[in-house]
Coordinates of C-alpha atoms in Angstrom, one line a residue:
X4 CA 26.5 2.4 3.3
X5 CA 24.6 5.0 2.0
X6 CA 20.9 5.9 3.7
X7 CA 18.6 8.8 3.5
X8 CA 18.0 9.5 7.3
X9 CA 14.8 11.2 8.4
X10 CA 16.5 13.9 10.4
X11 CA 12.9 16.0 11.3
X12 CA 9.6 17.3 9.3
X13 CA 10.8 17.1 5.9
X14 CA 14.3 17.0 6.7
X15 CA 15.9 14.0 4.8
X16 CA 20.0 13.5 5.0
X17 CA 21.9 11.2 2.2
X18 CA 24.8 10.1 4.5
X19 CA 26.9 7.5 5.3
X20 CA 25.8 5.0 8.3
X21 CA 27.3 1.7 9.1
X22 CA 25.9 -0.7 7.3
X23 CA 23.9 -3.0 9.9
X24 CA 25.3 -5.8 12.0
X25 CA 23.3 -9.1 12.1
X26 CA 22.7 -11.6 14.4
X27 CA 22.5 -15.9 14.2
X28 CA 18.8 -15.5 13.3
X29 CA 18.8 -12.7 11.0
X30 CA 19.3 -11.7 7.4
X31 CA 21.1 -8.9 5.5
X32 CA 19.5 -7.6 2.3
X33 CA 21.0 -5.6 -0.2
X34 CA 18.0 -3.0 -1.5
X35 CA 18.0 -3.1 -5.0
X36 CA 14.1 -1.3 -5.1
X37 CA 12.1 -0.1 -2.5
X38 CA 8.6 1.9 -3.4
X39 CA 7.8 5.2 -2.2
X40 CA 4.4 4.9 -0.4
X41 CA 1.8 7.4 1.0
X42 CA 2.8 6.2 4.5
X43 CA 6.5 7.2 4.2
X44 CA 5.7 10.8 2.7
X45 CA 3.5 10.9 5.4
X46 CA 5.8 9.9 7.9
X47 CA 8.8 12.4 6.0
X48 CA 6.0 15.2 6.3
X49 CA 4.3 15.7 9.7
X50 CA 5.9 15.1 13.3
X51 CA 4.8 11.1 13.8
X52 CA 8.4 9.8 14.7
X53 CA 11.1 10.8 16.5
X54 CA 13.9 11.2 14.7
X55 CA 16.8 10.4 13.2
X56 CA 15.2 7.1 11.0
X57 CA 15.3 5.0 8.0
X58 CA 12.0 4.8 6.2
X59 CA 10.7 2.5 3.6
X60 CA 9.0 -0.7 3.8
X61 CA 8.0 -1.8 0.0
X62 CA 11.5 -3.7 -0.4
X63 CA 13.2 -5.6 -3.0
X64 CA 16.8 -7.2 -2.8
X65 CA 19.5 -9.6 -2.6
X66 CA 20.2 -11.5 0.4
X67 CA 23.7 -10.4 0.9
X68 CA 24.5 -12.3 4.3
X69 CA 22.7 -14.9 6.8
X70 CA 23.2 -15.6 10.5
X71 CA 24.8 -18.8 11.7
X72 CA 21.7 -20.3 13.3
X73 CA 19.6 -18.9 9.9
X74 CA 18.0 -22.0 7.7
X75 CA 16.7 -22.3 4.5
X76 CA 18.2 -19.2 3.2
X77 CA 21.7 -18.1 1.6
X78 CA 23.7 -15.7 0.4
X79 CA 22.2 -14.4 -3.6
X80 CA 18.7 -15.4 -3.2
X81 CA 16.5 -12.6 -4.2
X82 CA 13.5 -11.7 -2.5
X83 CA 10.6 -9.8 -0.8
X84 CA 11.5 -8.1 2.7
X85 CA 7.9 -7.8 4.8
X86 CA 7.9 -5.4 7.3
X87 CA 4.9 -6.6 9.1
X88 CA 4.6 -10.2 10.7
X89 CA 2.0 -11.3 13.4
X90 CA 2.5 -12.5 16.7
X91 CA 0.0 -15.2 15.8
X92 CA -1.4 -16.1 19.0
X93 CA -2.8 -12.2 20.8
X94 CA -6.8 -12.2 20.6
X95 CA -6.1 -10.0 17.2
X96 CA -4.3 -12.3 15.4
X97 CA -6.3 -15.5 16.7
X98 CA -9.6 -13.4 15.6
X99 CA -7.6 -12.5 11.9
X100 CA -7.4 -8.8 12.7
X101 CA -3.6 -9.2 12.3
X102 CA -3.0 -5.4 11.6
X103 CA -4.1 -5.2 15.2
X104 CA -1.0 -7.1 16.8
X105 CA 0.9 -5.4 18.8
X106 CA 3.9 -7.5 17.3
X107 CA 2.4 -6.7 13.7
X108 CA 2.6 -2.9 14.2
X109 CA 5.9 -2.8 16.4
X110 CA 8.3 -2.6 13.1
X111 CA 11.4 -4.3 13.7
X112 CA 13.3 -4.2 9.9
X113 CA 15.9 -1.3 10.1
X114 CA 19.0 0.2 8.3
X115 CA 20.2 1.7 11.5
X116 CA 18.3 4.0 14.2
X117 CA 15.2 3.5 15.9
X118 CA 13.8 0.1 13.6
X119 CA 11.7 2.4 11.1
X120 CA 11.4 -0.2 7.9
X121 CA 15.0 0.6 6.6
X122 CA 13.9 0.6 2.8
X123 CA 15.6 4.3 1.7
X124 CA 19.0 2.5 2.2
X125 CA 21.5 0.1 0.5
X126 CA 21.1 -2.6 3.3
X127 CA 18.3 -3.3 5.7
X128 CA 18.5 -6.2 8.3
X129 CA 15.6 -8.6 8.7
X130 CA 15.3 -10.1 12.4
X131 CA 14.7 -13.5 13.2
X132 CA 10.8 -13.7 13.8
X133 CA 10.1 -12.2 10.2
X134 CA 12.7 -14.4 8.6
X135 CA 11.0 -17.8 10.5
X136 CA 7.3 -16.6 10.0
X137 CA 7.0 -16.0 6.3
X138 CA 8.2 -12.2 6.3
X139 CA 10.9 -13.0 3.8
X140 CA 9.7 -14.3 0.4
X141 CA 12.0 -15.6 -2.9
X142 CA 11.5 -13.9 -6.0
X143 CA 11.4 -16.0 -9.0
X144 CA 14.0 -15.9 -11.6
X145 CA 11.5 -14.1 -14.1
X146 CA 10.1 -11.8 -12.4
X147 CA 12.6 -8.6 -12.0
X148 CA 13.0 -6.2 -8.2
X149 CA 10.4 -3.7 -9.7
X150 CA 7.8 -6.2 -10.2
X151 CA 9.0 -8.0 -7.1
X152 CA 8.2 -4.6 -5.1
X153 CA 4.9 -4.9 -5.4
X154 CA 3.8 -7.9 -3.2
X155 CA 3.2 -5.8 -0.2
X156 CA 1.0 -2.8 -1.1
X157 CA -0.9 -5.4 -3.4
X158 CA -1.3 -7.4 -0.2
X159 CA -2.6 -4.0 1.1
X160 CA -5.0 -3.3 -1.6
X161 CA -6.4 -7.0 -1.6
X162 CA -7.3 -7.0 1.9
X163 CA -9.5 -4.3 1.3
X164 CA -11.1 -5.8 -1.5
X165 CA -11.2 -9.4 0.2
X166 CA -13.0 -7.7 3.3
X167 CA -15.3 -5.4 1.6
X168 CA -16.6 -9.2 0.1
X169 CA -16.2 -7.7 -3.8
X170 CA -18.4 -10.8 -5.6
X171 CA -18.2 -11.9 -9.8
X172 CA -20.0 -9.4 -11.3
X173 CA -20.5 -6.9 -8.8
X174 CA -19.8 -3.2 -9.7
X175 CA -17.4 -1.6 -7.8
X176 CA -16.6 2.5 -7.3
X177 CA -13.1 3.9 -6.8
X178 CA -12.6 7.4 -5.6
X179 CA -9.3 8.6 -7.0
X180 CA -6.9 6.9 -9.9
X181 CA -3.3 7.3 -8.4
X182 CA -1.5 4.2 -8.1
X183 CA -3.6 2.6 -5.5
X184 CA -6.9 3.3 -7.0
X185 CA -5.3 1.8 -10.4
X186 CA -4.0 -1.2 -8.5
X187 CA -7.7 -1.7 -7.0
X188 CA -8.9 -1.2 -10.4
X189 CA -6.8 -4.2 -11.6
X190 CA -7.7 -6.2 -8.2
X191 CA -11.4 -5.8 -8.7
X192 CA -11.3 -6.6 -12.1
X193 CA -8.9 -10.1 -10.8
X194 CA -11.7 -10.8 -8.7
X195 CA -14.1 -10.6 -11.3
X196 CA -16.2 -7.2 -10.6
X197 CA -16.7 -4.8 -12.5
X198 CA -14.5 -0.8 -11.7
X199 CA -16.0 2.1 -12.0
X200 CA -13.2 5.1 -11.2
X201 CA -13.3 9.0 -10.6
X202 CA -10.0 11.6 -10.5
X203 CA -9.3 14.8 -11.3
X204 CA -6.8 14.6 -13.8
X205 CA -7.9 13.6 -17.1
X206 CA -4.9 11.7 -17.6
X207 CA -5.3 9.4 -14.6
X208 CA -8.8 9.1 -16.0
X209 CA -7.6 7.9 -19.4
X210 CA -5.2 5.6 -17.6
X211 CA -7.5 4.1 -15.6
X212 CA -9.5 2.9 -18.3
X213 CA -6.2 1.5 -20.2
X214 CA -5.7 -0.3 -16.9
X215 CA -9.1 -2.1 -16.7
X216 CA -11.6 0.5 -15.4
X217 CA -15.3 -0.2 -17.4
X218 CA -15.8 4.0 -17.1
X219 CA -14.0 6.8 -15.6
X220 CA -15.3 10.2 -14.6
X221 CA -13.9 13.9 -13.7
X222 CA -14.7 13.7 -9.5
X223 CA -16.4 17.0 -9.9
X224 CA -19.2 16.3 -12.4
X225 CA -22.2 16.9 -10.7
X226 CA -24.2 14.1 -12.6
X227 CA -21.6 11.5 -11.4
X228 CA -24.6 9.7 -9.2
X229 CA -27.1 10.0 -12.3
X230 CA -24.5 8.5 -15.1
X231 CA -23.3 5.4 -12.6
X232 CA -27.1 4.8 -11.6
X233 CA -27.6 4.4 -15.5
X234 CA -24.6 2.4 -15.8
X235 CA -26.8 0.0 -12.9
X236 CA -29.3 0.0 -14.0
X237 CA -30.8 2.4 -11.4
X238 CA -29.4 0.6 -8.7
X239 CA -26.0 2.1 -7.6
X240 CA -22.7 0.3 -7.0
X241 CA -22.5 -2.7 -4.5
X242 CA -19.2 -1.5 -3.0
X243 CA -17.3 2.0 -2.9
X244 CA -13.4 2.0 -2.5
X245 CA -12.3 5.3 -0.6
X246 CA -8.5 5.5 -2.1
X247 CA -8.3 9.3 -1.7
X248 CA -9.1 10.7 1.7
X249 CA -11.5 13.0 1.1
X250 CA -15.1 14.2 2.6
X251 CA -16.1 15.2 -0.5
X252 CA -15.4 11.4 -2.1
X253 CA -17.5 9.8 0.9
X254 CA -20.3 11.8 0.1
X255 CA -20.2 11.3 -3.2
X256 CA -19.7 7.4 -2.6
X257 CA -22.6 7.6 -0.7
X258 CA -24.6 8.5 -3.2
X259 CA -23.8 6.2 -5.7
X260 CA -23.5 3.2 -3.9
X261 CA -27.1 1.1 -3.8
X262 CA -29.4 0.5 -0.8
X263 CA -27.9 -2.8 1.2
X264 CA -24.4 -1.8 0.0
X265 CA -20.6 -0.9 1.4
X266 CA -18.3 1.8 1.8
X267 CA -14.8 0.7 2.5
X268 CA -12.4 3.2 3.8
X269 CA -8.8 2.9 2.7
X270 CA -7.3 5.9 2.6
X271 CA -6.2 7.8 6.0
X272 CA -7.7 11.1 6.9
X273 CA -5.8 13.4 8.7
X274 CA -6.9 13.3 12.7
X275 CA -8.6 16.5 12.3
X276 CA -11.3 15.7 9.8
X277 CA -14.6 14.5 11.3
X278 CA -17.5 13.8 8.6
X279 CA -20.8 14.2 9.5
X280 CA -23.6 11.7 9.0
X281 CA -27.1 11.6 9.8
X282 CA -27.4 8.3 11.1
X283 CA -30.6 7.3 9.8
X284 CA -29.1 7.3 6.1
X285 CA -26.8 3.8 7.2
X286 CA -30.3 2.5 8.9
X287 CA -32.5 2.7 6.1
X288 CA -30.2 2.2 3.2
X289 CA -28.6 -0.8 5.5
X290 CA -25.0 1.0 4.3
X291 CA -22.2 -1.2 5.7
X292 CA -19.0 1.1 6.6
X293 CA -15.5 -0.2 7.0
X294 CA -12.2 0.0 7.2
X295 CA -9.2 -1.4 6.0
X296 CA -5.4 -0.6 7.8
X297 CA -2.0 -2.5 6.2
X298 CA -2.0 -6.0 4.7
X299 CA -3.1 -9.5 6.0
X300 CA -1.0 -12.6 7.0
X301 CA -3.5 -14.9 5.7
X302 CA -3.1 -12.8 1.9
X303 CA 0.6 -13.4 1.8
X304 CA 1.0 -16.3 -0.8
X305 CA -1.7 -14.7 -2.8
X306 CA -0.4 -11.7 -3.2
X307 CA 2.9 -13.1 -4.3
X308 CA 1.0 -15.3 -6.6
X309 CA -0.8 -12.0 -8.4
X310 CA 2.6 -10.8 -8.9
X311 CA 5.0 -13.5 -9.7
X312 CA 2.2 -14.8 -12.2
X313 CA 1.5 -11.4 -13.5
X314 CA -2.0 -11.8 -13.3
X315 CA -2.1 -7.7 -12.7
X316 CA 0.1 -5.6 -14.7
X317 CA 2.5 -3.7 -12.0
X318 CA 4.6 -2.4 -14.9
X319 CA 1.9 0.2 -16.2
X320 CA 1.7 1.5 -12.4
X321 CA 5.2 2.6 -12.5
X322 CA 6.0 5.9 -13.7
X323 CA 9.3 7.6 -12.7
X324 CA 12.3 6.1 -10.9
X325 CA 14.8 7.8 -8.8
X326 CA 17.8 7.0 -7.5
X327 CA 18.3 7.0 -3.3
X328 CA 20.3 10.4 -3.3
X329 CA 16.9 11.8 -5.0
X330 CA 14.4 10.9 -2.4
X331 CA 13.7 13.8 -1.4
X332 CA 12.9 15.3 -5.0
X333 CA 10.6 11.8 -5.5
X334 CA 9.0 12.9 -2.2
X335 CA 8.1 16.2 -3.6
X336 CA 7.2 14.9 -7.2
X337 CA 4.6 12.7 -4.9
X338 CA 3.2 15.2 -2.7
X339 CA 2.4 17.6 -6.3
X340 CA 1.8 14.5 -8.9
X341 CA 2.2 15.5 -12.4
X342 CA -0.3 14.1 -14.8
X343 CA 1.3 11.6 -15.3
X344 CA 2.9 10.8 -12.1
X345 CA 1.9 7.2 -10.8
X346 CA 3.8 4.8 -8.5
X347 CA 7.3 6.0 -7.8
X348 CA 10.5 3.9 -7.0
X349 CA 13.6 4.1 -5.7
X350 CA 17.1 2.5 -6.1
X351 CA 19.9 2.6 -3.6

């Protein structure tokens, strides 16, 4: 089969590799669509993992083979592959901190080499514990592979919205109107909140309004805090979601968040970034700082329901489609986005 093999920093090789063999409890999925995620880009562009590897994890496809002991799945079924499944019995899982579970963190879906997701290939192997613990989700007939590929990123964003405790009627500031920021706009509306966004690109500011933002501003606007005060009866927003790794965005959020409000870190910052802050600002204003990493096992069914019942419009997020052999070009576009670049999908 064909695959994009990570051979070193910024080195992707489109080459022929063996189709994975499956065991008795495993499933082989033919990849139809895989989303390009910022975490994939980070792994390709920085020396975080030893090559060779095959990345890609926002995967939707069709079952091509099943092991002899697999129950409930058959060749031809259309499925979403979820690459993270927790053990459900460690201390982290028992406290609903599923993304901290070592089994969860140890990615085992693979298209060859060290298991790394495997979506950037024609076929991916799904191990038994993922098959039996809910890591395969059947796609309804009226849902496209493209739409289904959004189940995993929807889970990640829904986890953040849930963790921030966003309630109906609350106002939420979302810093950044890329594909994740736009999904946050949709999910804030889904839970009954009101979204305000910021971005540097005029096209993204307009796009945010198109997908449901109540207001959208240039992130460089010196009067941003005043304008948000005007929109919130002088209070400030209830919650700020940081969808870009920017210390400037954090301080803007701090200026715009009301007393007793929350700021949630969703985008991963470079390790060398440190943000100096006077703790009395948090103490006196009772600001909660929250982090939200990856997805939640508890939200799998709800995330699938949101996509499969079209409760948000993920079609509006897709801007570009690339064949697998052009993955390197897709990565370059994502790193240096044009004014109309949003979600990029890859087709093996």
